[in-house]
PDB file of C-alpha atoms (C1' of nucleotides) in Angstrom:
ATOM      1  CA  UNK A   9     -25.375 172.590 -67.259  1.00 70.00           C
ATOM      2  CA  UNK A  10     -27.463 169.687 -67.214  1.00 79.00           C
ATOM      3  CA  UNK A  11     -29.446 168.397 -70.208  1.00 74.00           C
ATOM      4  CA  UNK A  12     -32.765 169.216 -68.392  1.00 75.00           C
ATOM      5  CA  UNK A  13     -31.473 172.003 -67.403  1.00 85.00           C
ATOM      6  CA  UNK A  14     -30.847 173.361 -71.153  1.00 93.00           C
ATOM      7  CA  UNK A  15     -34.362 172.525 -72.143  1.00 95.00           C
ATOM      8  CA  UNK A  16     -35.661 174.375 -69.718  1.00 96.00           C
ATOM      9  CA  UNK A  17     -33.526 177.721 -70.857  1.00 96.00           C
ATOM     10  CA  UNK A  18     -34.234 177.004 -74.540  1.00 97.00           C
ATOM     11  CA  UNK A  19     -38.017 177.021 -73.525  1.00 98.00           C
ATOM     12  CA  UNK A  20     -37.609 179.827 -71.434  1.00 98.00           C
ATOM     13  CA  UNK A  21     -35.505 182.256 -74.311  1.00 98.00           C
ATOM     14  CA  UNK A  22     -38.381 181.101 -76.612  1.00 98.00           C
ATOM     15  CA  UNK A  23     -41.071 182.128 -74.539  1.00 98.00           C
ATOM     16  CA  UNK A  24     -39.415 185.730 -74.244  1.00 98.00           C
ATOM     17  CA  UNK A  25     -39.358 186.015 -77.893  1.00 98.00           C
ATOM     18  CA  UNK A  26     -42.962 185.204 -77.906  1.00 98.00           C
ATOM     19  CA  UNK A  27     -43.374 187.939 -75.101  1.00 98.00           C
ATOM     20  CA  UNK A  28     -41.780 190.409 -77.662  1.00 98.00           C
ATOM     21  CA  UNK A  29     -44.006 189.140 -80.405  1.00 98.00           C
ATOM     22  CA  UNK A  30     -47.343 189.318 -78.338  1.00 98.00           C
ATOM     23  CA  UNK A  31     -47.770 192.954 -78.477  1.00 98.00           C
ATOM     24  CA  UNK A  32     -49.696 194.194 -81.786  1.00 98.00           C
ATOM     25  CA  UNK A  33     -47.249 196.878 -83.143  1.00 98.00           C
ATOM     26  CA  UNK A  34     -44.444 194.707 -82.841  1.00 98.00           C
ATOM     27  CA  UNK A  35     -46.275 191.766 -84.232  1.00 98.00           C
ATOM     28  CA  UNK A  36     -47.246 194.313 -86.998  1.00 98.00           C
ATOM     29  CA  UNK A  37     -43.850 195.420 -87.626  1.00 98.00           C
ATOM     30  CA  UNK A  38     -42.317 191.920 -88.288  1.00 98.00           C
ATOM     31  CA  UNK A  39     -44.771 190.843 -90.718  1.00 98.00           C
ATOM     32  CA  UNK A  40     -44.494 194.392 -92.357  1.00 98.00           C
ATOM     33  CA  UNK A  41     -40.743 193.836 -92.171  1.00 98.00           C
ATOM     34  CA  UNK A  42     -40.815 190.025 -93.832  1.00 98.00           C
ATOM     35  CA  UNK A  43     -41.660 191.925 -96.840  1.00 97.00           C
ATOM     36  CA  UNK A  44     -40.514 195.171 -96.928  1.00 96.00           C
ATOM     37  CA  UNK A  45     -37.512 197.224 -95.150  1.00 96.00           C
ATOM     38  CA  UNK A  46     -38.895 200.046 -93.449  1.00 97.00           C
ATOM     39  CA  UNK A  47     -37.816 203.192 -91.626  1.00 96.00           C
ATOM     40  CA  UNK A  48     -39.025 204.661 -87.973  1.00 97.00           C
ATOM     41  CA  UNK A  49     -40.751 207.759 -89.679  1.00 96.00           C
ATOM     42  CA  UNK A  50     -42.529 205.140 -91.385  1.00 96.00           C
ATOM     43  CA  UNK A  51     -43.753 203.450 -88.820  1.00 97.00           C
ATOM     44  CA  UNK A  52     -44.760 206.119 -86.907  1.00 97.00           C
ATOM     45  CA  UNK A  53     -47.428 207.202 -89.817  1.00 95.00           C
ATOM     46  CA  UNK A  54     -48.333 203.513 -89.782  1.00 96.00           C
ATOM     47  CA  UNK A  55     -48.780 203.126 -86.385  1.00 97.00           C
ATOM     48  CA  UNK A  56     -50.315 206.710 -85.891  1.00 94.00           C
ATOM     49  CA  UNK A  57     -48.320 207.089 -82.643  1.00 96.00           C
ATOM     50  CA  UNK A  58     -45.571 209.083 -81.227  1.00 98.00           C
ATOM     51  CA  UNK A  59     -41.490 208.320 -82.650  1.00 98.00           C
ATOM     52  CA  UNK A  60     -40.111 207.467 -79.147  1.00 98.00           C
ATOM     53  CA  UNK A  61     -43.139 204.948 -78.804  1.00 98.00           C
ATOM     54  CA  UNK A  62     -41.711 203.544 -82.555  1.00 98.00           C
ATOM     55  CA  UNK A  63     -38.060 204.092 -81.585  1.00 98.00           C
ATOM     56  CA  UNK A  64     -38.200 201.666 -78.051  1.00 98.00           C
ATOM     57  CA  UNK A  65     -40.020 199.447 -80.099  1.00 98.00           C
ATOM     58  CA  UNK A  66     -37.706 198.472 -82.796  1.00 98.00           C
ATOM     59  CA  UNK A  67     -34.777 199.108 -79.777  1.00 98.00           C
ATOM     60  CA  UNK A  68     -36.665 195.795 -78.095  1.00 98.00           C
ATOM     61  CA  UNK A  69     -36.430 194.040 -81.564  1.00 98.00           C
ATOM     62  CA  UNK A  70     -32.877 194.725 -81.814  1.00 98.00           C
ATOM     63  CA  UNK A  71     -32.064 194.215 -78.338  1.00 98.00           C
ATOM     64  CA  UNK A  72     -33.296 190.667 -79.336  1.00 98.00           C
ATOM     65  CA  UNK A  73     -31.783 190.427 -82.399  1.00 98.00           C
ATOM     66  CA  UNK A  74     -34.275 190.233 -84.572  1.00 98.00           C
ATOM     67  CA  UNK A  75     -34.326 193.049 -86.438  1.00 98.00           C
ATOM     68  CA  UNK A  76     -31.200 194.900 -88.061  1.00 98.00           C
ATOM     69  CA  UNK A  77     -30.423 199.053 -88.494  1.00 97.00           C
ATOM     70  CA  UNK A  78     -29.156 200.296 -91.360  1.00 97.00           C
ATOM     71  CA  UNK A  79     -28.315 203.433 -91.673  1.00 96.00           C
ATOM     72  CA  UNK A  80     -28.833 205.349 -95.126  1.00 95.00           C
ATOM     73  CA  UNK A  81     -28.181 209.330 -94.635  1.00 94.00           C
ATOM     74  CA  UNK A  82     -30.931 210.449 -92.193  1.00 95.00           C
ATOM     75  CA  UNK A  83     -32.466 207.573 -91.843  1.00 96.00           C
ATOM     76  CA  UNK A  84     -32.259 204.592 -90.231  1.00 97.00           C
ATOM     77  CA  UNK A  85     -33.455 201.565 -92.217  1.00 97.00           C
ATOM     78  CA  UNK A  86     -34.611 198.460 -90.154  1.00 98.00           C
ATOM     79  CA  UNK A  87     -34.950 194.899 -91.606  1.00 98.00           C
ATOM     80  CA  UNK A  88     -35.615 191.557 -90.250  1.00 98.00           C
ATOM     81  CA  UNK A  89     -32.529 190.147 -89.280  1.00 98.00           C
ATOM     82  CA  UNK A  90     -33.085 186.370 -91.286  1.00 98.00           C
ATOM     83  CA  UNK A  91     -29.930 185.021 -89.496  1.00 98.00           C
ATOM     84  CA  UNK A  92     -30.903 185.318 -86.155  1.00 98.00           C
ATOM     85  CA  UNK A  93     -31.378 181.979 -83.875  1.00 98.00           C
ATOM     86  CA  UNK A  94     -35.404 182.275 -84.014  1.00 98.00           C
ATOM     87  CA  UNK A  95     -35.790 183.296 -87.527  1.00 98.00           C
ATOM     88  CA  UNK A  96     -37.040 179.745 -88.452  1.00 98.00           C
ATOM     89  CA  UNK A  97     -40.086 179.589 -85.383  1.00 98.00           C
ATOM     90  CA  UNK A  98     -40.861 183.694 -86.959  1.00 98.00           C
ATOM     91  CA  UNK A  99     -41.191 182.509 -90.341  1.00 98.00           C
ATOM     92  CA  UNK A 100     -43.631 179.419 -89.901  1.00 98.00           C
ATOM     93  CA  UNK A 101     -45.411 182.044 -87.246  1.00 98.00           C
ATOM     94  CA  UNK A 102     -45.947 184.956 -90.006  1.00 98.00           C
ATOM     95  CA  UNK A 103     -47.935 182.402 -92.581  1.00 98.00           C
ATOM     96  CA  UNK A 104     -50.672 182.929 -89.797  1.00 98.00           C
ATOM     97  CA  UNK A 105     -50.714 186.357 -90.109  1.00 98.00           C
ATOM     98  CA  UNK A 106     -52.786 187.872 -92.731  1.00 98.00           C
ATOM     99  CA  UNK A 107     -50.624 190.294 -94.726  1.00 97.00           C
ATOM    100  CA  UNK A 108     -50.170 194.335 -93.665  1.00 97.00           C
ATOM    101  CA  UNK A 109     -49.292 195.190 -96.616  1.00 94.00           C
ATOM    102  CA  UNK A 110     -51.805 196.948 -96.863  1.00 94.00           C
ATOM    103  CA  UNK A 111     -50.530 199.639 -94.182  1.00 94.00           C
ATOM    104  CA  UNK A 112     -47.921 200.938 -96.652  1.00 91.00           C
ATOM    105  CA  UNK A 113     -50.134 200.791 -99.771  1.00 91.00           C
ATOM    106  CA  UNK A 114     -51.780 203.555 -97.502  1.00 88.00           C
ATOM    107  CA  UNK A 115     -48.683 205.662 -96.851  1.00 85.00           C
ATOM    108  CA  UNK A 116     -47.858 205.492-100.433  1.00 85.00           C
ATOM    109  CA  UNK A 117     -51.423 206.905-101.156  1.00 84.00           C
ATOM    110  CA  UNK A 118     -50.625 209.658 -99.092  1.00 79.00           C
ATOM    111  CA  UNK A 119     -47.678 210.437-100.660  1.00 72.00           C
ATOM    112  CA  UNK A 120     -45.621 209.379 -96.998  1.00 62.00           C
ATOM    113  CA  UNK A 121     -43.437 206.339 -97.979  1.00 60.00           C
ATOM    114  CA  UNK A 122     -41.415 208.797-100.113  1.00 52.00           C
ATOM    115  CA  UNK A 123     -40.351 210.775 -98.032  1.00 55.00           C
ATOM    116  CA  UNK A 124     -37.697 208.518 -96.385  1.00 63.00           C
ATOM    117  CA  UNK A 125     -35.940 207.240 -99.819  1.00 56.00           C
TER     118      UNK A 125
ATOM    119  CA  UNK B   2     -66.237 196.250 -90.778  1.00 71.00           C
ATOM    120  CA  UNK B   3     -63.601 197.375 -93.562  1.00 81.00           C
ATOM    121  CA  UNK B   4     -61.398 194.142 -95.005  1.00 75.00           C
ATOM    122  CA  UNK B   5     -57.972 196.322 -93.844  1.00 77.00           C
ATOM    123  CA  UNK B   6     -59.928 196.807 -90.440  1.00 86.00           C
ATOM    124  CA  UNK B   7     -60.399 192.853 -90.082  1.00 94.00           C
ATOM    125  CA  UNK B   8     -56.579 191.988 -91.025  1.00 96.00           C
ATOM    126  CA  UNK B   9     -55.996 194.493 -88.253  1.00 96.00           C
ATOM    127  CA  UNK B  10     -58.255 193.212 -85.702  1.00 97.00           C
ATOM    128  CA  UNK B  11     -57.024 189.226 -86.742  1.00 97.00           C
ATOM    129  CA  UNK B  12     -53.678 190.546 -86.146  1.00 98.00           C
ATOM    130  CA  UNK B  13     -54.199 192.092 -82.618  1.00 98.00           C
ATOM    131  CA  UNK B  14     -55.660 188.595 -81.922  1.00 98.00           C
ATOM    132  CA  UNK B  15     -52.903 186.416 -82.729  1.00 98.00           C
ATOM    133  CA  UNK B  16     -50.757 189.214 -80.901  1.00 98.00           C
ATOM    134  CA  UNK B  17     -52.833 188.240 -77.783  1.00 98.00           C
ATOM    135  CA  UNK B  18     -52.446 184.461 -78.220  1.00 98.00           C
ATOM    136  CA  UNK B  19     -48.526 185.225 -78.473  1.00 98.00           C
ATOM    137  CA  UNK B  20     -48.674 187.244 -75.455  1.00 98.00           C
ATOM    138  CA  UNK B  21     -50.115 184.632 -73.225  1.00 98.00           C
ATOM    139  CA  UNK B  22     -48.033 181.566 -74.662  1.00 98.00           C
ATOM    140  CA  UNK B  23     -45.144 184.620 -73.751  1.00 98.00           C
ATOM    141  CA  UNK B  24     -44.546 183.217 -70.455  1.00 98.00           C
ATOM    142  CA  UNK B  25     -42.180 180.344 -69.540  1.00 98.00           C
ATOM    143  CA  UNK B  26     -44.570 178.542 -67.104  1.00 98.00           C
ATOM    144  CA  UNK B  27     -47.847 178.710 -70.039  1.00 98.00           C
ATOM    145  CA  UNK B  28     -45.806 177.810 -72.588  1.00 98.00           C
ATOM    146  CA  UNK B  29     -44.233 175.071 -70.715  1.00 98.00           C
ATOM    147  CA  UNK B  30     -47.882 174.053 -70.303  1.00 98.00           C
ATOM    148  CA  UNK B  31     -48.914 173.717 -73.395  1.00 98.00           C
ATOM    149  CA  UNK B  32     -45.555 171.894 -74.628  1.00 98.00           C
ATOM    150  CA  UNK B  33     -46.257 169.384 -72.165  1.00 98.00           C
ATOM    151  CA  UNK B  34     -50.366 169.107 -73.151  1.00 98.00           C
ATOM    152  CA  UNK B  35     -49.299 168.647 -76.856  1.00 98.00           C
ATOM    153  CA  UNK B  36     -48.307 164.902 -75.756  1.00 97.00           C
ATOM    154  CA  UNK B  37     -50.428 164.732 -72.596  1.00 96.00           C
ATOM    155  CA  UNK B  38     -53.084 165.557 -70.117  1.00 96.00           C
ATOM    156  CA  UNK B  39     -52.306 166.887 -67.067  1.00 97.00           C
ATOM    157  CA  UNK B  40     -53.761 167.880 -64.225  1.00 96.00           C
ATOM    158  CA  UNK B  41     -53.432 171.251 -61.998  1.00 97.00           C
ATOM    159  CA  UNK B  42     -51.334 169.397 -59.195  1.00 96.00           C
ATOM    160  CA  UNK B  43     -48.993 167.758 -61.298  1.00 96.00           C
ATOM    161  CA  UNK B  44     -48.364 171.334 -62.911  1.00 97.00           C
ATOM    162  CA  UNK B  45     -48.117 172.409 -59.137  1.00 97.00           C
ATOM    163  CA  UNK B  46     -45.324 169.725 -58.673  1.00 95.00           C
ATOM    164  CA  UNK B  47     -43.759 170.324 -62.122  1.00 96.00           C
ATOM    165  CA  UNK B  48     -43.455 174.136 -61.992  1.00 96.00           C
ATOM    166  CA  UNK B  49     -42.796 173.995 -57.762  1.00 93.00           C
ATOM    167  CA  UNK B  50     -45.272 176.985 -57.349  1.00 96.00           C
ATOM    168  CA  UNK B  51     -48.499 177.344 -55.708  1.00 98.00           C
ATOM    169  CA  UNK B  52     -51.371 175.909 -56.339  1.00 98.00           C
ATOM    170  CA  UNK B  53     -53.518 179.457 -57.486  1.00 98.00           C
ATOM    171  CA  UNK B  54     -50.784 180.553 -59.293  1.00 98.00           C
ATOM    172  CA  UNK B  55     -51.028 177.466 -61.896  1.00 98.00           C
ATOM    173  CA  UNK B  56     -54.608 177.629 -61.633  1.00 98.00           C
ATOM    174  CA  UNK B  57     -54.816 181.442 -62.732  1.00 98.00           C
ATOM    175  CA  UNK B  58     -52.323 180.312 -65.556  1.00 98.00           C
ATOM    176  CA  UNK B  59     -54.866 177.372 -66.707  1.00 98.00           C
ATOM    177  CA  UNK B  60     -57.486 179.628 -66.249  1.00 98.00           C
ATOM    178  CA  UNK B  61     -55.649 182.098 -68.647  1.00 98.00           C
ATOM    179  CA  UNK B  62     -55.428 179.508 -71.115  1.00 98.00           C
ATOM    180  CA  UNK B  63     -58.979 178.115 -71.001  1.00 98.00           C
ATOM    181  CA  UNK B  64     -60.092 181.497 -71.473  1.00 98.00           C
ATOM    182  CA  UNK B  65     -58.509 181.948 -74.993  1.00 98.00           C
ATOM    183  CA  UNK B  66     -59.906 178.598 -75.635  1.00 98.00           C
ATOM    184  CA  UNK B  67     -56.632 177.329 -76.268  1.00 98.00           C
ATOM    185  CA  UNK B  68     -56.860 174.391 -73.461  1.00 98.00           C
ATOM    186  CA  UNK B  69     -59.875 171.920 -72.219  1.00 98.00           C
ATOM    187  CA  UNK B  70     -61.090 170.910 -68.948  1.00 97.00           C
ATOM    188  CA  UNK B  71     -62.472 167.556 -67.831  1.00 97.00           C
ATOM    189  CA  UNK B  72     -63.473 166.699 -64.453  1.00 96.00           C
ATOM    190  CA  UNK B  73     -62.477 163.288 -63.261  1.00 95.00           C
ATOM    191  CA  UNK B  74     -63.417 162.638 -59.718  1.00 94.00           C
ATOM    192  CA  UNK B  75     -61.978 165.503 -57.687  1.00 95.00           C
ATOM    193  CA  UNK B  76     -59.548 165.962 -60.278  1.00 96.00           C
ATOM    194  CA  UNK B  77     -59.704 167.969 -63.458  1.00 97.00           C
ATOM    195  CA  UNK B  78     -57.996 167.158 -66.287  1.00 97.00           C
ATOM    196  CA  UNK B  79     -56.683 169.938 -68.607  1.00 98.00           C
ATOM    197  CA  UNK B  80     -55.942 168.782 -72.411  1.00 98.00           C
ATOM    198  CA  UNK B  81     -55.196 170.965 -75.460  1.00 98.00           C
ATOM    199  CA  UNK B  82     -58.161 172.228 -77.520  1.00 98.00           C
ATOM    200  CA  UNK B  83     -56.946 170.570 -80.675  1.00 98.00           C
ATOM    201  CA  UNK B  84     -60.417 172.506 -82.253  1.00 98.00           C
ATOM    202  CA  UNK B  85     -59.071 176.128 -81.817  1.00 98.00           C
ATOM    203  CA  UNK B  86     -58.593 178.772 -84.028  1.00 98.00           C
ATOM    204  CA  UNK B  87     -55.796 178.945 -83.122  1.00 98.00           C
ATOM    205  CA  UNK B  88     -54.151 175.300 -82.601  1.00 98.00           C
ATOM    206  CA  UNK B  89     -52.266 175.225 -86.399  1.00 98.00           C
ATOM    207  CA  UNK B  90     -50.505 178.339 -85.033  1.00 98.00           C
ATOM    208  CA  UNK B  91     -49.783 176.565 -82.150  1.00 98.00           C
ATOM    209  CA  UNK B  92     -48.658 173.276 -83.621  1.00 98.00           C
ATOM    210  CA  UNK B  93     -46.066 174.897 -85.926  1.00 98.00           C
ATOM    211  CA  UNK B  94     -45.020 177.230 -82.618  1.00 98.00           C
ATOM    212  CA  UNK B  95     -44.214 173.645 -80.369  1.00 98.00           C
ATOM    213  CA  UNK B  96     -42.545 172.287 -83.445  1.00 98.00           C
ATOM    214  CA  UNK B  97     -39.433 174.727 -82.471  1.00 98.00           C
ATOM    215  CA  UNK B  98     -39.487 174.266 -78.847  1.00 98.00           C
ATOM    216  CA  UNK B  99     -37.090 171.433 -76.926  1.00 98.00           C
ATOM    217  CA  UNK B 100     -39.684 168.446 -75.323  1.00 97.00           C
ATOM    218  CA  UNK B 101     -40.450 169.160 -71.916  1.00 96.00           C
ATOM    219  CA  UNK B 102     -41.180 165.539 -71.747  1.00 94.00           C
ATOM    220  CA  UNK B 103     -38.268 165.246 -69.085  1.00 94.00           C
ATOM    221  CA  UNK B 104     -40.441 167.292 -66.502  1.00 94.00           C
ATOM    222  CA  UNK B 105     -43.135 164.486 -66.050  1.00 91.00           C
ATOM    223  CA  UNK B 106     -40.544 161.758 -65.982  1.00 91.00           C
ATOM    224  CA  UNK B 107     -39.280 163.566 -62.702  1.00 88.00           C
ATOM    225  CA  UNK B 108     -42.564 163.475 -61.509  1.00 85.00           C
ATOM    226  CA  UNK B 109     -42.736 159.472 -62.370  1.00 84.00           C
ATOM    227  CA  UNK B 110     -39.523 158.819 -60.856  1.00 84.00           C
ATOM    228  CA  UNK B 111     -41.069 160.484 -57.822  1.00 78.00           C
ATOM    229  CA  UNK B 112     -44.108 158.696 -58.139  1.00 71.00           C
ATOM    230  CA  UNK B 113     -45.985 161.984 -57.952  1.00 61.00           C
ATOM    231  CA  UNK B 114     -48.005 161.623 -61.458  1.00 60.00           C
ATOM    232  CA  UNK B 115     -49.846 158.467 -60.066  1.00 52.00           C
ATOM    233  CA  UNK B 116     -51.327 160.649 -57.176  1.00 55.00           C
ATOM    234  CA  UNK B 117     -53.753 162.482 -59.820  1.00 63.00           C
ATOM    235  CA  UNK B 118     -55.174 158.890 -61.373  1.00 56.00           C
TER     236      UNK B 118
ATOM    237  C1'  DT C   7     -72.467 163.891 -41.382  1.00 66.01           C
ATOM    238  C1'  DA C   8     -67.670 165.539 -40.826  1.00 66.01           C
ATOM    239  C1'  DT C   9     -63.119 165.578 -42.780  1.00 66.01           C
ATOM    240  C1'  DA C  10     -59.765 165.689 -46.281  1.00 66.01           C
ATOM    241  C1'  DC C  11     -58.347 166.702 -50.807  1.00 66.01           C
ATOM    242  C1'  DA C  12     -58.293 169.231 -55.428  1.00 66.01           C
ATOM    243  C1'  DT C  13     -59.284 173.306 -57.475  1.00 66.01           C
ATOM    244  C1'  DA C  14     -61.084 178.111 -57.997  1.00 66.01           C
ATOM    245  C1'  DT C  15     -61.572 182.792 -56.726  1.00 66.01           C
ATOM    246  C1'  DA C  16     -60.677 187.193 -54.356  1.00 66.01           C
ATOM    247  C1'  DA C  17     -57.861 190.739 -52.560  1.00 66.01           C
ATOM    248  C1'  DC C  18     -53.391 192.607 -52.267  1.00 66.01           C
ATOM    249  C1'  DT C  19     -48.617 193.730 -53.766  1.00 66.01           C
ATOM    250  C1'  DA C  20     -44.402 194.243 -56.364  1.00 66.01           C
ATOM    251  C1'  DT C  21     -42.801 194.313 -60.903  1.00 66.01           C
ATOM    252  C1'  DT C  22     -43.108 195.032 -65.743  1.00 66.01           C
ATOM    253  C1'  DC C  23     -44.887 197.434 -69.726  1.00 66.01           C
ATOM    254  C1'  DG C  24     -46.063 200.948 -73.027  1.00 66.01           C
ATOM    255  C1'  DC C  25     -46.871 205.387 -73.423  1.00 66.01           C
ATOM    256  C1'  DT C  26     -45.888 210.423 -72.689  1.00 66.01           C
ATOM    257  C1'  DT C  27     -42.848 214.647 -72.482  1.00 66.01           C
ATOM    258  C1'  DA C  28     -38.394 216.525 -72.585  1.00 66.01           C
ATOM    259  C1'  DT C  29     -33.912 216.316 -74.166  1.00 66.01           C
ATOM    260  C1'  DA C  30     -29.768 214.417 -76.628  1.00 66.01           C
ATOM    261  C1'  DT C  31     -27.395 212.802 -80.794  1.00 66.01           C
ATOM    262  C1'  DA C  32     -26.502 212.560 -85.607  1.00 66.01           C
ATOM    263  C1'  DA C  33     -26.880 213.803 -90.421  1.00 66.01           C
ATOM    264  C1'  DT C  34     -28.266 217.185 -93.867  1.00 66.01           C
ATOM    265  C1'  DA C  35     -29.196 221.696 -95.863  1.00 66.01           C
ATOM    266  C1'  DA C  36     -29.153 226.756 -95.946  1.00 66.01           C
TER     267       DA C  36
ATOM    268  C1'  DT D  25     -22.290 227.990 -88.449  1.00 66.01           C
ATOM    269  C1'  DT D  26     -27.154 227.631 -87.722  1.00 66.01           C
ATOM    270  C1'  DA D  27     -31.432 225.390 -88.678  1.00 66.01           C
ATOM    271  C1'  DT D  28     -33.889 221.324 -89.852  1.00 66.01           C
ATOM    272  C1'  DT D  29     -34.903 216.545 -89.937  1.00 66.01           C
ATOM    273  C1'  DA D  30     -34.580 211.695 -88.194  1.00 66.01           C
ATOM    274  C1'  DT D  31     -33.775 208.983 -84.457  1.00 66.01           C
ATOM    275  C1'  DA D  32     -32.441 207.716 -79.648  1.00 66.01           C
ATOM    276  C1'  DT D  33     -32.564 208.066 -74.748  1.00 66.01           C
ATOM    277  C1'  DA D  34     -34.177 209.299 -70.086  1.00 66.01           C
ATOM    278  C1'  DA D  35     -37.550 210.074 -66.631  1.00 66.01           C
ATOM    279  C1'  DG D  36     -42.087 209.606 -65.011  1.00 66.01           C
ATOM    280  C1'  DC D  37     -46.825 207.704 -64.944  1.00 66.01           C
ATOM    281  C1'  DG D  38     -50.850 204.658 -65.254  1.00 66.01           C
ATOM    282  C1'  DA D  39     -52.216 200.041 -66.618  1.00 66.01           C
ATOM    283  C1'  DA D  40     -51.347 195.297 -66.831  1.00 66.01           C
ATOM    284  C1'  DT D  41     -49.066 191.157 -64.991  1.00 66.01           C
ATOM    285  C1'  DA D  42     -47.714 187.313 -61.991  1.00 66.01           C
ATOM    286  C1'  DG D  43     -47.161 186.117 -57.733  1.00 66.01           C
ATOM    287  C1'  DT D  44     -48.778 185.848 -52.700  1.00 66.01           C
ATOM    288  C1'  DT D  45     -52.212 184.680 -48.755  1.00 66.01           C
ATOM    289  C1'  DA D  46     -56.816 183.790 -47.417  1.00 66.01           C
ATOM    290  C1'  DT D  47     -61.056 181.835 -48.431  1.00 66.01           C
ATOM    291  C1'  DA D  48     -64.706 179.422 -51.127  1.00 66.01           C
ATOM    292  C1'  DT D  49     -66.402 175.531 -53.846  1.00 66.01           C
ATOM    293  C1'  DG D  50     -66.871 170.841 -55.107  1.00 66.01           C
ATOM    294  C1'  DT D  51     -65.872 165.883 -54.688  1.00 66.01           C
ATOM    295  C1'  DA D  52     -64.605 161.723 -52.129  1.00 66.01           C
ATOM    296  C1'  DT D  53     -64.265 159.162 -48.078  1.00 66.01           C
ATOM    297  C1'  DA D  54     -64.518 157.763 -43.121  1.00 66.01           C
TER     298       DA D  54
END
DNA sequence: TATACATATAACTATTCGCTTATATAATAA
DNA sequence: TTATTATATAAGCGAATAGTTATATGTATA
């Protein structure tokens, strides 16, 4: 392909992640995720929405490769996936964001984070 | 408002800015306004599209104050809002992204940039 | 003034998106 | 094995999106 023509896709796969990023749960979930691992049950108390809702968000993630399963008995433990291609442009894109942190400090008040360890 | 209710809300906000520079032919834009000005028929000739089509997208990004207008004659001049909230984000953002630089020197070579001046 | 040119706006359409409900899969516990 | 829990997938629906064509606005020029 041509050199142009390369710039032009590299722009274009970039915009797409941006795309993924530009919805607020899934913005949420990658700066929760930058400091914590965290499972689906979690972030459906987080998010106060259904678990398919969750579930085909962290699929799109992962479809994209920016997120990583793990599973541990039950659960499935996502994490952000630091070697991926666009890890670098998330990173210097997160010290925008102001921390969520806050989201589990309210599950643990409730007694919810527990329940997936 | 609570402070966990603003961190929310500033979140949702950036998620919005994320979502509009989540398109190949904005974020093209704004690559190519980080070095210059540009005007809506150049875009027209860069991104071979109609001419409402770019000017919905300009219109898009002058709405989230992320962009500048300028009349000049019958032409108007669109230039990056270096003053927005949100232009650090941006900066670090373009810092990852290949120059689209090649896209106006087609336009040159063409002698189709002069046309706007 | 009349015409041409640059841009904006409006209305319409096809596609994409995010959610919902229902169901399937997988692991654990009784 | 059966029941329970965690997660995934599929189908369907309403809202949002990006493009189109047609038209309006504003500026320059003959």
């Amino acid at each position: 392909m041509s050199k142009t023509g390369k710039k032009a896709v590299e722009l274009e796969r970039a915009a797409n992640i941006l795309k993924l990023l530009g919805d607020k749960t899934r913005l949420t979930m990658i700066k929760i995720l930058d400091n914590h691992d965290a499972c689906v049950c979690e972030f459906v108390e987080i998010f106060k929405t259904s678990q398919p809702a969750i579930s085909q968000h962290v699929r799109k993630l992962k479809d994209a490769g920016l997120v990583r399963e793990t599973r541990r008995g039950q659960w499935i433990i996502y994490s952000l996936n630091r070697d991926s291609e666009y890890f670098p442009l998330i990173e210097d894109l997160l010290l925008h964001l102001p921390s969520q942190d806050f989201r589990l400090k309210e599950l643990e008040e409730q007694g919810l984070r527990i329940s997936c360890e």
